[in-house]
Coordinates of C-alpha atoms in Angstrom, one line a residue:
M1 CA 16.0 180.8 6.9
R2 CA 19.6 180.9 8.3
D3 CA 21.0 185.0 8.8
R4 CA 23.9 185.3 6.0
R5 CA 25.6 188.3 6.2
S6 CA 29.5 189.4 5.3
G7 CA 31.8 191.9 6.6
I8 CA 35.5 193.2 6.1
L9 CA 39.3 193.0 8.0
L10 CA 40.4 196.3 9.1
H11 CA 42.2 197.4 12.5
P12 CA 42.1 200.7 14.0
T13 CA 45.6 201.0 13.4
S14 CA 44.5 201.3 9.4
L15 CA 42.2 203.8 9.3
P16 CA 43.3 207.1 7.5
G17 CA 43.8 209.8 9.8
P18 CA 46.6 212.6 10.2
H19 CA 48.1 211.4 13.7
G20 CA 50.9 208.7 12.0
A21 CA 48.3 206.4 12.7
G22 CA 44.6 205.2 12.1
D23 CA 42.6 205.2 15.4
L24 CA 38.5 205.9 17.6
G25 CA 37.9 209.5 16.0
G26 CA 35.9 210.3 12.5
A27 CA 37.6 207.9 10.1
A28 CA 36.4 205.1 11.9
H29 CA 32.5 206.1 12.5
R30 CA 32.7 206.8 8.1
F31 CA 34.9 203.7 7.7
A32 CA 31.7 202.1 10.0
G33 CA 29.0 204.0 8.1
W34 CA 30.7 203.0 4.7
L35 CA 30.3 199.7 5.7
A36 CA 26.8 200.1 5.8
D37 CA 26.6 202.3 3.0
A38 CA 28.4 198.7 0.9
G39 CA 25.6 196.1 2.7
Q40 CA 28.5 194.8 5.2
R41 CA 27.3 193.3 8.9
L42 CA 30.8 192.6 10.3
W43 CA 33.3 194.6 10.7
Q44 CA 36.4 192.1 12.2
V45 CA 39.4 193.7 13.9
L46 CA 42.0 192.8 15.1
P47 CA 43.4 192.5 19.1
L48 CA 43.0 196.2 20.1
G49 CA 45.7 196.1 23.6
P50 CA 49.0 197.9 23.8
T51 CA 51.2 196.5 22.1
G52 CA 55.5 197.3 22.8
F53 CA 58.4 195.3 20.8
G54 CA 57.2 194.8 17.7
D55 CA 53.5 195.9 17.6
S56 CA 51.6 192.9 17.1
P57 CA 48.5 193.0 18.3
Y58 CA 49.3 189.6 19.6
Q59 CA 52.1 190.7 22.1
A60 CA 50.2 192.8 24.4
L61 CA 50.7 194.1 27.1
S62 CA 47.7 193.6 28.9
S63 CA 44.5 191.8 27.8
H64 CA 42.2 193.5 29.4
A65 CA 43.8 197.7 28.4
G66 CA 42.8 199.0 25.5
N67 CA 45.7 200.4 23.7
P68 CA 46.5 204.0 24.0
L69 CA 47.5 204.9 20.0
L70 CA 43.7 203.8 19.0
V71 CA 42.9 207.1 21.3
S72 CA 41.5 210.3 19.2
L73 CA 43.2 213.6 19.9
E74 CA 40.1 215.2 18.1
V75 CA 38.1 213.8 20.1
L76 CA 40.3 214.9 23.2
R77 CA 40.4 218.3 21.8
N78 CA 36.8 218.4 20.4
E79 CA 36.4 218.1 24.8
G80 CA 38.3 221.0 25.6
W81 CA 41.5 218.7 27.3
L82 CA 43.5 219.2 24.7
D83 CA 43.9 222.8 22.1
G84 CA 44.9 222.4 18.1
G85 CA 48.1 223.3 18.7
D86 CA 48.7 220.2 20.5
L87 CA 48.1 218.3 17.7
S88 CA 50.9 219.9 15.8
G89 CA 53.6 217.6 15.2
A90 CA 52.3 214.6 14.3
P91 CA 54.6 211.8 12.6
A92 CA 54.1 212.2 9.7
G93 CA 54.9 208.7 8.0
E94 CA 54.2 208.0 4.5
P95 CA 50.3 207.4 3.8
D96 CA 50.0 204.0 3.6
R97 CA 52.1 203.1 6.3
A98 CA 51.8 203.5 9.9
D99 CA 55.2 204.7 12.0
L100 CA 54.2 202.9 14.9
H101 CA 56.3 203.3 17.5
A102 CA 56.8 206.9 16.9
A103 CA 52.5 208.0 16.4
L104 CA 52.7 206.3 19.7
E105 CA 55.3 208.1 21.5
W106 CA 53.8 210.9 19.8
K107 CA 50.8 210.4 21.0
R108 CA 51.6 209.7 24.5
E109 CA 52.5 212.9 25.7
R110 CA 49.8 214.4 24.5
L111 CA 47.9 212.5 26.9
A112 CA 49.5 212.9 28.8
R113 CA 49.1 216.4 28.8
A114 CA 44.8 216.4 28.2
A115 CA 44.8 214.2 31.3
R116 CA 46.6 217.2 33.6
A117 CA 44.3 219.2 31.9
F118 CA 41.2 216.8 32.7
R119 CA 42.6 216.6 36.0
A120 CA 43.1 220.4 36.7
G121 CA 39.4 221.0 35.1
A122 CA 37.1 218.2 35.4
D123 CA 33.4 219.5 36.1
G124 CA 31.9 217.2 39.3
E125 CA 30.1 215.7 36.8
R126 CA 33.1 214.8 34.6
A127 CA 34.9 213.8 37.6
A128 CA 32.5 211.8 38.9
E129 CA 32.2 209.9 35.0
L130 CA 35.9 209.3 35.4
E131 CA 36.1 207.7 38.5
D132 CA 33.0 205.5 38.1
F133 CA 35.3 203.9 35.4
R134 CA 38.0 203.3 38.1
A135 CA 36.3 201.4 40.5
R136 CA 34.7 199.4 37.7
E137 CA 37.4 198.2 36.3
A138 CA 40.1 198.3 39.7
A139 CA 40.5 194.0 39.3
W140 CA 42.8 195.1 36.6
L141 CA 43.2 198.9 35.8
D142 CA 45.3 200.0 39.1
D143 CA 47.8 197.4 37.6
W144 CA 47.9 198.1 34.2
A145 CA 48.6 201.7 34.9
L146 CA 51.5 200.8 37.8
F147 CA 53.0 198.3 35.0
A148 CA 52.4 200.8 32.3
A149 CA 54.4 203.6 34.8
L150 CA 56.9 201.3 36.0
K151 CA 57.7 200.1 32.0
A152 CA 58.7 203.2 30.8
A153 CA 60.7 204.9 33.5
H154 CA 62.7 202.0 33.4
G155 CA 62.6 203.0 29.8
G156 CA 60.4 200.3 27.4
R157 CA 62.8 196.9 29.8
P158 CA 60.4 194.0 30.7
W159 CA 59.1 193.3 33.6
T160 CA 61.6 191.2 34.6
A161 CA 65.5 193.7 33.8
W162 CA 63.3 195.7 36.9
P163 CA 64.6 196.5 40.6
A164 CA 64.0 193.1 42.3
P165 CA 61.1 194.0 44.6
L166 CA 59.5 195.3 42.1
A167 CA 59.9 192.6 39.4
R168 CA 58.5 190.3 42.2
R169 CA 55.6 193.1 43.5
E170 CA 56.6 193.5 46.8
P171 CA 54.0 195.7 48.7
A172 CA 56.0 198.1 50.2
A173 CA 58.0 198.6 47.0
L174 CA 54.7 198.7 44.9
E175 CA 53.3 201.7 47.9
A176 CA 56.7 203.5 46.6
A177 CA 55.9 203.1 44.1
R178 CA 52.5 204.4 42.8
A179 CA 53.4 207.7 45.3
R180 CA 57.2 208.3 43.6
F181 CA 54.9 208.1 39.9
A182 CA 50.8 209.1 41.1
H183 CA 51.2 211.5 38.1
E184 CA 51.7 209.1 35.6
V185 CA 49.7 205.7 36.6
F186 CA 47.1 209.1 36.7
A187 CA 47.4 209.7 33.1
E188 CA 47.6 205.8 32.0
V189 CA 44.2 205.6 34.1
F190 CA 42.8 208.8 31.8
A191 CA 43.9 206.5 28.8
Q192 CA 42.2 204.0 28.8
F193 CA 39.2 206.1 30.0
A194 CA 39.1 207.7 27.2
F195 CA 40.1 204.8 24.9
F196 CA 36.8 203.0 26.4
R197 CA 34.2 206.4 26.9
Q198 CA 35.6 206.4 22.6
W199 CA 35.5 202.5 21.7
T200 CA 31.9 202.6 23.0
A201 CA 30.2 205.6 20.2
L202 CA 32.0 204.1 18.4
R203 CA 30.0 200.5 19.2
A204 CA 26.6 202.3 19.9
R205 CA 27.6 203.8 16.0
C206 CA 27.5 200.6 14.4
R207 CA 24.8 198.9 15.9
A208 CA 22.9 202.2 15.0
L209 CA 24.3 201.1 11.5
G210 CA 23.5 196.9 11.8
I211 CA 27.5 196.1 11.8
E212 CA 28.1 193.7 14.4
L213 CA 31.8 193.8 15.8
M214 CA 34.1 191.0 16.0
G215 CA 37.3 190.6 18.0
D216 CA 39.5 188.3 18.6
L217 CA 41.3 187.0 21.7
P218 CA 44.7 185.5 21.3
I219 CA 44.7 181.7 23.1
Y220 CA 48.1 183.9 24.7
V221 CA 49.8 187.1 26.7
A222 CA 52.5 188.4 26.5
H223 CA 55.7 187.6 28.7
D224 CA 56.3 191.3 29.3
S225 CA 52.8 191.6 29.9
A226 CA 50.4 193.5 33.0
E227 CA 48.8 189.6 33.4
V228 CA 51.8 187.9 34.0
W229 CA 53.9 190.5 36.2
T230 CA 49.8 190.0 39.0
R231 CA 49.7 186.5 38.4
P232 CA 53.4 184.6 37.9
E233 CA 51.9 181.7 39.2
L234 CA 49.0 180.9 36.2
F235 CA 52.1 180.6 34.0
R236 CA 55.0 177.9 33.8
L237 CA 58.2 180.4 34.8
D238 CA 61.4 179.8 36.1
A239 CA 63.0 181.1 39.3
A240 CA 63.9 184.1 37.6
G241 CA 60.2 184.8 35.7
E242 CA 61.7 184.1 32.4
P243 CA 60.0 181.4 30.6
A244 CA 60.8 178.2 31.4
A245 CA 59.3 176.6 28.3
V246 CA 57.0 178.9 25.1
A247 CA 54.2 179.0 23.0
G248 CA 54.9 178.7 19.5
V249 CA 53.4 176.1 16.3
P250 CA 55.3 173.5 14.2
P251 CA 56.2 173.8 10.3
D252 CA 53.5 174.7 8.0
Y253 CA 52.1 176.7 6.0
F254 CA 53.8 180.1 6.2
S255 CA 57.6 178.8 7.9
A256 CA 59.8 175.8 6.8
T257 CA 61.1 176.3 10.9
G258 CA 57.8 176.9 12.5
Q259 CA 56.8 179.2 14.8
R260 CA 57.9 180.6 18.1
W261 CA 55.8 182.8 18.8
G262 CA 57.9 183.2 22.8
N263 CA 54.7 183.0 24.5
P264 CA 54.7 182.1 28.3
L265 CA 52.5 178.4 28.4
Y266 CA 50.0 178.6 31.0
D267 CA 49.9 176.5 34.1
W268 CA 46.6 175.0 33.1
E269 CA 46.3 173.6 36.6
A270 CA 46.8 176.5 38.5
V271 CA 44.2 178.5 36.7
A272 CA 41.8 175.5 36.7
R273 CA 41.9 175.9 40.4
E274 CA 41.4 179.4 41.3
G275 CA 38.3 178.9 39.2
W276 CA 39.2 179.6 35.3
R277 CA 38.7 183.3 36.5
F278 CA 41.5 184.5 35.2
W279 CA 39.8 183.0 31.4
I280 CA 36.7 184.3 33.0
E281 CA 37.6 187.3 33.2
R282 CA 39.5 187.6 30.0
V283 CA 36.8 186.9 28.1
R284 CA 33.9 189.5 30.2
G285 CA 36.3 192.4 29.5
A286 CA 36.2 190.9 25.3
L287 CA 32.9 190.9 25.1
A288 CA 32.1 194.0 26.9
L289 CA 34.3 195.3 23.8
V290 CA 32.7 193.1 21.0
D291 CA 29.3 190.5 20.1
R292 CA 31.6 188.3 18.7
I293 CA 35.2 186.7 19.4
R294 CA 37.4 185.2 17.7
L295 CA 38.9 183.0 19.9
D296 CA 42.8 183.0 18.8
H297 CA 44.6 179.0 18.5
F298 CA 41.7 176.9 19.6
R299 CA 43.9 174.2 18.3
G300 CA 46.0 175.0 21.6
F301 CA 42.9 175.1 23.1
E302 CA 43.2 170.7 23.2
A303 CA 46.8 170.8 23.0
Y304 CA 49.9 173.2 22.8
W305 CA 53.1 173.1 20.3
E306 CA 55.5 173.0 23.6
I307 CA 59.1 174.6 22.5
P308 CA 62.0 174.4 25.3
A309 CA 62.6 177.6 26.0
G310 CA 66.3 177.9 24.8
A311 CA 65.6 176.8 21.7
P312 CA 65.8 179.1 18.5
T313 CA 63.2 178.1 16.5
A314 CA 59.8 175.9 17.0
E315 CA 60.7 172.6 14.7
R316 CA 62.3 171.2 18.5
G317 CA 59.2 170.4 20.3
R318 CA 56.4 168.4 21.4
W319 CA 52.4 167.9 21.6
V320 CA 51.5 168.8 25.4
P321 CA 47.2 168.3 26.5
G322 CA 45.4 171.5 26.8
P323 CA 42.4 171.8 29.7
G324 CA 40.0 170.4 26.5
A325 CA 35.8 170.9 27.9
R326 CA 37.1 171.9 31.6
L327 CA 37.5 175.3 30.5
F328 CA 34.8 175.6 28.0
E329 CA 31.8 174.3 30.9
A330 CA 33.4 176.7 32.8
L331 CA 32.9 179.5 30.6
L332 CA 29.8 178.7 30.1
R333 CA 28.2 178.5 33.1
A334 CA 29.7 181.8 33.9
L335 CA 29.0 183.8 30.8
G336 CA 25.6 181.9 29.2
P337 CA 26.2 181.4 25.0
L338 CA 29.7 181.5 23.7
P339 CA 30.0 183.8 20.9
F340 CA 33.4 182.4 19.4
V341 CA 34.7 182.2 16.3
A342 CA 36.9 179.2 17.1
E343 CA 40.1 179.4 14.6
N344 CA 40.7 175.5 14.4
L345 CA 43.7 175.6 11.6
G346 CA 46.7 174.1 11.0
V347 CA 47.4 170.9 13.0
I348 CA 43.9 169.9 13.1
T349 CA 43.0 166.3 14.5
P350 CA 39.5 164.6 15.1
E351 CA 40.3 166.1 18.9
V352 CA 40.1 169.5 18.1
E353 CA 37.2 168.8 15.3
A354 CA 35.3 167.0 18.7
L355 CA 35.7 170.1 21.2
R356 CA 34.7 172.4 18.7
R357 CA 31.4 171.0 18.1
R358 CA 30.9 170.3 21.5
F359 CA 30.9 172.9 22.5
G360 CA 28.5 174.7 18.7
L361 CA 31.3 176.9 18.3
P362 CA 31.4 177.4 14.5
G363 CA 35.0 177.7 13.0
M364 CA 37.1 178.7 9.9
A365 CA 37.0 177.9 6.4
I366 CA 40.4 179.7 4.6
L367 CA 39.8 180.2 0.6
Q368 CA 43.3 180.8 -0.2
F369 CA 44.3 177.3 1.7
A370 CA 41.9 175.8 -0.7
F371 CA 44.0 174.4 -3.8
G372 CA 47.7 173.0 -2.3
D373 CA 48.5 170.1 -1.7
D374 CA 48.0 169.5 1.9
P375 CA 45.8 166.6 2.5
Q376 CA 43.6 168.9 4.6
A377 CA 42.7 170.9 1.7
P378 CA 39.9 169.7 0.7
T379 CA 38.2 171.7 3.9
F380 CA 38.4 174.8 2.6
Q381 CA 36.9 174.3 -0.7
P382 CA 33.4 176.7 -0.9
H383 CA 31.9 172.8 -1.8
N384 CA 32.5 170.9 0.8
Y385 CA 31.1 174.4 4.1
A386 CA 28.9 173.8 5.9
P387 CA 26.9 176.6 7.0
D388 CA 28.0 177.3 10.5
L389 CA 31.1 178.4 9.1
V390 CA 33.3 182.0 8.7
A391 CA 34.6 181.7 5.2
Y392 CA 37.6 183.9 4.2
T393 CA 39.9 185.3 1.3
G394 CA 42.7 184.8 3.8
T395 CA 43.4 186.5 7.4
H396 CA 45.5 189.3 8.6
D397 CA 49.0 186.1 8.2
N398 CA 47.9 185.4 4.7
D399 CA 49.1 187.8 2.3
T400 CA 46.5 189.2 -0.3
V401 CA 45.0 187.5 -2.1
A402 CA 46.4 189.7 -5.3
G403 CA 50.3 189.3 -3.5
W404 CA 49.3 185.6 -2.9
W405 CA 48.1 184.9 -6.9
R406 CA 52.2 186.5 -8.2
G407 CA 53.8 184.8 -5.3
G408 CA 55.5 181.8 -4.7
A409 CA 56.6 179.1 -1.8
G410 CA 58.4 181.9 0.2
D411 CA 59.6 180.4 4.0
S412 CA 57.1 177.9 4.2
V413 CA 57.1 174.1 3.9
R414 CA 56.0 174.8 -0.2
T415 CA 57.8 173.9 -3.1
A416 CA 57.9 176.4 -6.7
E417 CA 56.0 173.2 -7.9
A418 CA 53.4 172.6 -5.3
V419 CA 52.5 176.1 -6.3
A420 CA 52.8 176.1 -9.8
R421 CA 50.0 172.6 -9.2
E422 CA 47.8 175.1 -6.6
K423 CA 47.8 178.2 -9.3
A424 CA 46.6 176.1 -12.4
F425 CA 43.6 174.8 -9.8
A426 CA 42.4 178.1 -8.0
L427 CA 41.9 178.9 -11.7
E428 CA 40.1 176.0 -12.8
Y429 CA 38.1 175.4 -9.6
L430 CA 37.1 179.5 -9.4
G431 CA 36.8 179.4 -13.4
V432 CA 38.7 182.7 -14.2
D433 CA 41.5 183.6 -16.4
G434 CA 43.3 184.7 -13.6
R435 CA 42.8 189.3 -13.9
D436 CA 40.7 189.6 -11.5
V437 CA 41.8 186.6 -9.0
P438 CA 40.9 189.1 -5.9
G439 CA 36.9 189.7 -7.6
A440 CA 36.9 186.2 -7.8
M441 CA 37.4 184.5 -4.3
I442 CA 35.6 187.2 -2.8
R443 CA 32.5 185.8 -4.5
A444 CA 33.6 182.1 -4.0
V445 CA 32.8 183.1 0.3
L446 CA 29.9 184.6 -0.6
A447 CA 28.3 182.8 -2.7
S448 CA 29.3 179.6 -0.1
V449 CA 26.7 178.2 2.0
A450 CA 28.8 179.5 4.6
D451 CA 27.1 181.7 7.2
T452 CA 29.1 184.6 7.8
A453 CA 31.9 186.2 5.5
V454 CA 34.4 187.9 6.2
F455 CA 37.5 189.7 3.7
P456 CA 40.5 191.7 4.2
L457 CA 40.0 194.9 3.2
Q458 CA 43.3 194.9 1.1
D459 CA 41.3 192.1 -0.9
A460 CA 38.4 194.4 -1.3
L461 CA 40.3 197.0 -3.1
G462 CA 42.7 194.5 -5.2
L463 CA 45.7 195.2 -3.0
G464 CA 49.2 193.1 -3.5
S465 CA 52.2 191.9 -1.0
E466 CA 53.2 195.9 -0.3
A467 CA 49.1 196.2 1.6
R468 CA 50.1 192.5 3.6
M469 CA 49.4 193.0 7.5
N470 CA 51.5 190.3 8.7
T471 CA 54.5 187.6 8.3
P472 CA 54.6 184.8 10.5
A473 CA 57.7 184.1 11.9
T474 CA 59.6 187.5 11.0
L475 CA 59.5 190.5 13.6
G476 CA 60.0 193.8 12.1
G477 CA 58.4 196.0 9.5
N478 CA 54.4 194.4 9.8
W479 CA 51.0 195.7 11.3
R480 CA 51.8 199.0 9.9
W481 CA 49.4 199.1 6.3
R482 CA 47.2 201.7 6.7
V483 CA 44.1 202.8 3.5
R484 CA 43.9 205.5 1.5
E485 CA 40.3 208.0 2.5
E486 CA 40.0 208.4 -0.9
A487 CA 40.1 204.5 -1.1
L488 CA 36.5 204.4 -0.1
D489 CA 34.4 205.5 -2.5
A490 CA 31.2 205.2 -3.8
A491 CA 32.0 202.7 -6.5
L492 CA 33.5 199.8 -4.5
A493 CA 30.6 200.2 -2.2
A494 CA 28.1 200.0 -4.2
R495 CA 29.8 196.7 -6.2
L496 CA 30.1 195.4 -2.7
R497 CA 26.1 196.0 -1.8
R498 CA 26.1 194.8 -5.2
L499 CA 27.4 191.4 -4.5
A500 CA 26.3 191.0 -0.6
A501 CA 22.3 191.7 -2.1
V502 CA 22.4 188.5 -4.4
Y503 CA 23.9 186.3 -2.7
G504 CA 22.1 186.9 0.3
R505 CA 23.7 188.8 2.6
A506 CA 22.6 192.0 2.4
P507 CA 20.5 193.6 5.7
A508 CA 17.2 192.5 5.0
Q509 CA 16.2 196.6 3.6
A510 CA 17.0 197.9 0.1
G511 CA 17.6 201.5 2.0
L512 CA 20.8 201.7 3.4
R513 CA 21.5 205.1 5.1
S514 CA 24.2 206.8 4.3
S515 CA 27.2 207.0 5.7
N516 CA 27.6 210.9 5.5
Q517 CA 24.5 210.6 8.2
K518 CA 25.4 210.5 11.7

């Protein structure tokens, strides 16, 4: 019998908590317990890296570093590196909307205080633990800490706007910067030390509860990132260090003008010449944090959409062959079996599916895409699913199911008439009258033959567009939704646990551990 499981998509910033955004402290551990009570065996998160302008986890300032915003200050207080007064004055914000920028700025100052306290008062064992961490992660940590310190010193400007000797990483300039910003560099190292310790504790909690963690690895890295600053030769940049062309996708379900992401494109032959080490280390680092990886924009590994750097939208572009099987063969040789889920959405060709099947990677099916006029819609209908699949009601890029049901065409290639047909078919397919479409869609993916079914927490709560996580091709206002603590109640957990049991996705043992047990 195949192993069937279900889980919930919730990024840690969406957790409740007192400091403006969710973190890896008590609320995260309570949520893991609530998942277990709800019969769920998987927790999916978005990329965990430090975010820059726009707050997008998919435009992280580092592929390896953790987001300092996720560090729990309460844990640091309990460890003695902060006191109660340090935790006062946090940006209040709205209970269900994070102010990510304000929360991060406030938290960075507290992390710097904790770093000073650690440096002054850590005993030999704890100091040695940090130094061991620094040595173990030296391949990326020292560059990241200097990059972050320099970025702060230059008012947040991108590395291409720094003085030329620093932008070009001239050795004398780097040495002088490390000396000048030694305290700031140490604070960044300490923040990473705290992040990884806290994430390791949360992962251990999830394992004890039988919960698998699924992370998300973006195909591209941000132009303003430590990786592009340190390894510009692996990217297609011009003489000034700016992208010669940028990444995105052509017009689609989400946007009539496509999505111009703006990330620099890889020089794939340069990556290959160094034995694919850049990608091997990216994946190795991700697997140190999670059990499975959703491989974002899998389509781009077979062929990617190249947009001229000066083009304002993604409409004008071309498909260019990607690295294909060569990359995955190298990853397989270096790392063994690849616990990837291929995000095979968008313009999917037979060549893309052949690449996915060659390496035995499960794909994705989004139920919100199942009812429209698109020729690929039948592949998203549960009666056409295969077992080796992850089925979703929607993802972080979709509106919530309730919002989708109440909404119209939005900024997409669909017409109002197409939307009306889509909704009529959805009612017929799901066998409902429209009163609980989120519940019907959750039940549909759980009942399917897909080995794994995932739904955003917003859909379990029946929330509307006000709880949407991201609207693709827009900037500002995204990634901010937070769940209220009282929403994670026993009644909802019992309802989800019953559904998981009915469709053979609950843990093998009927008796589930209480969220109040540690």
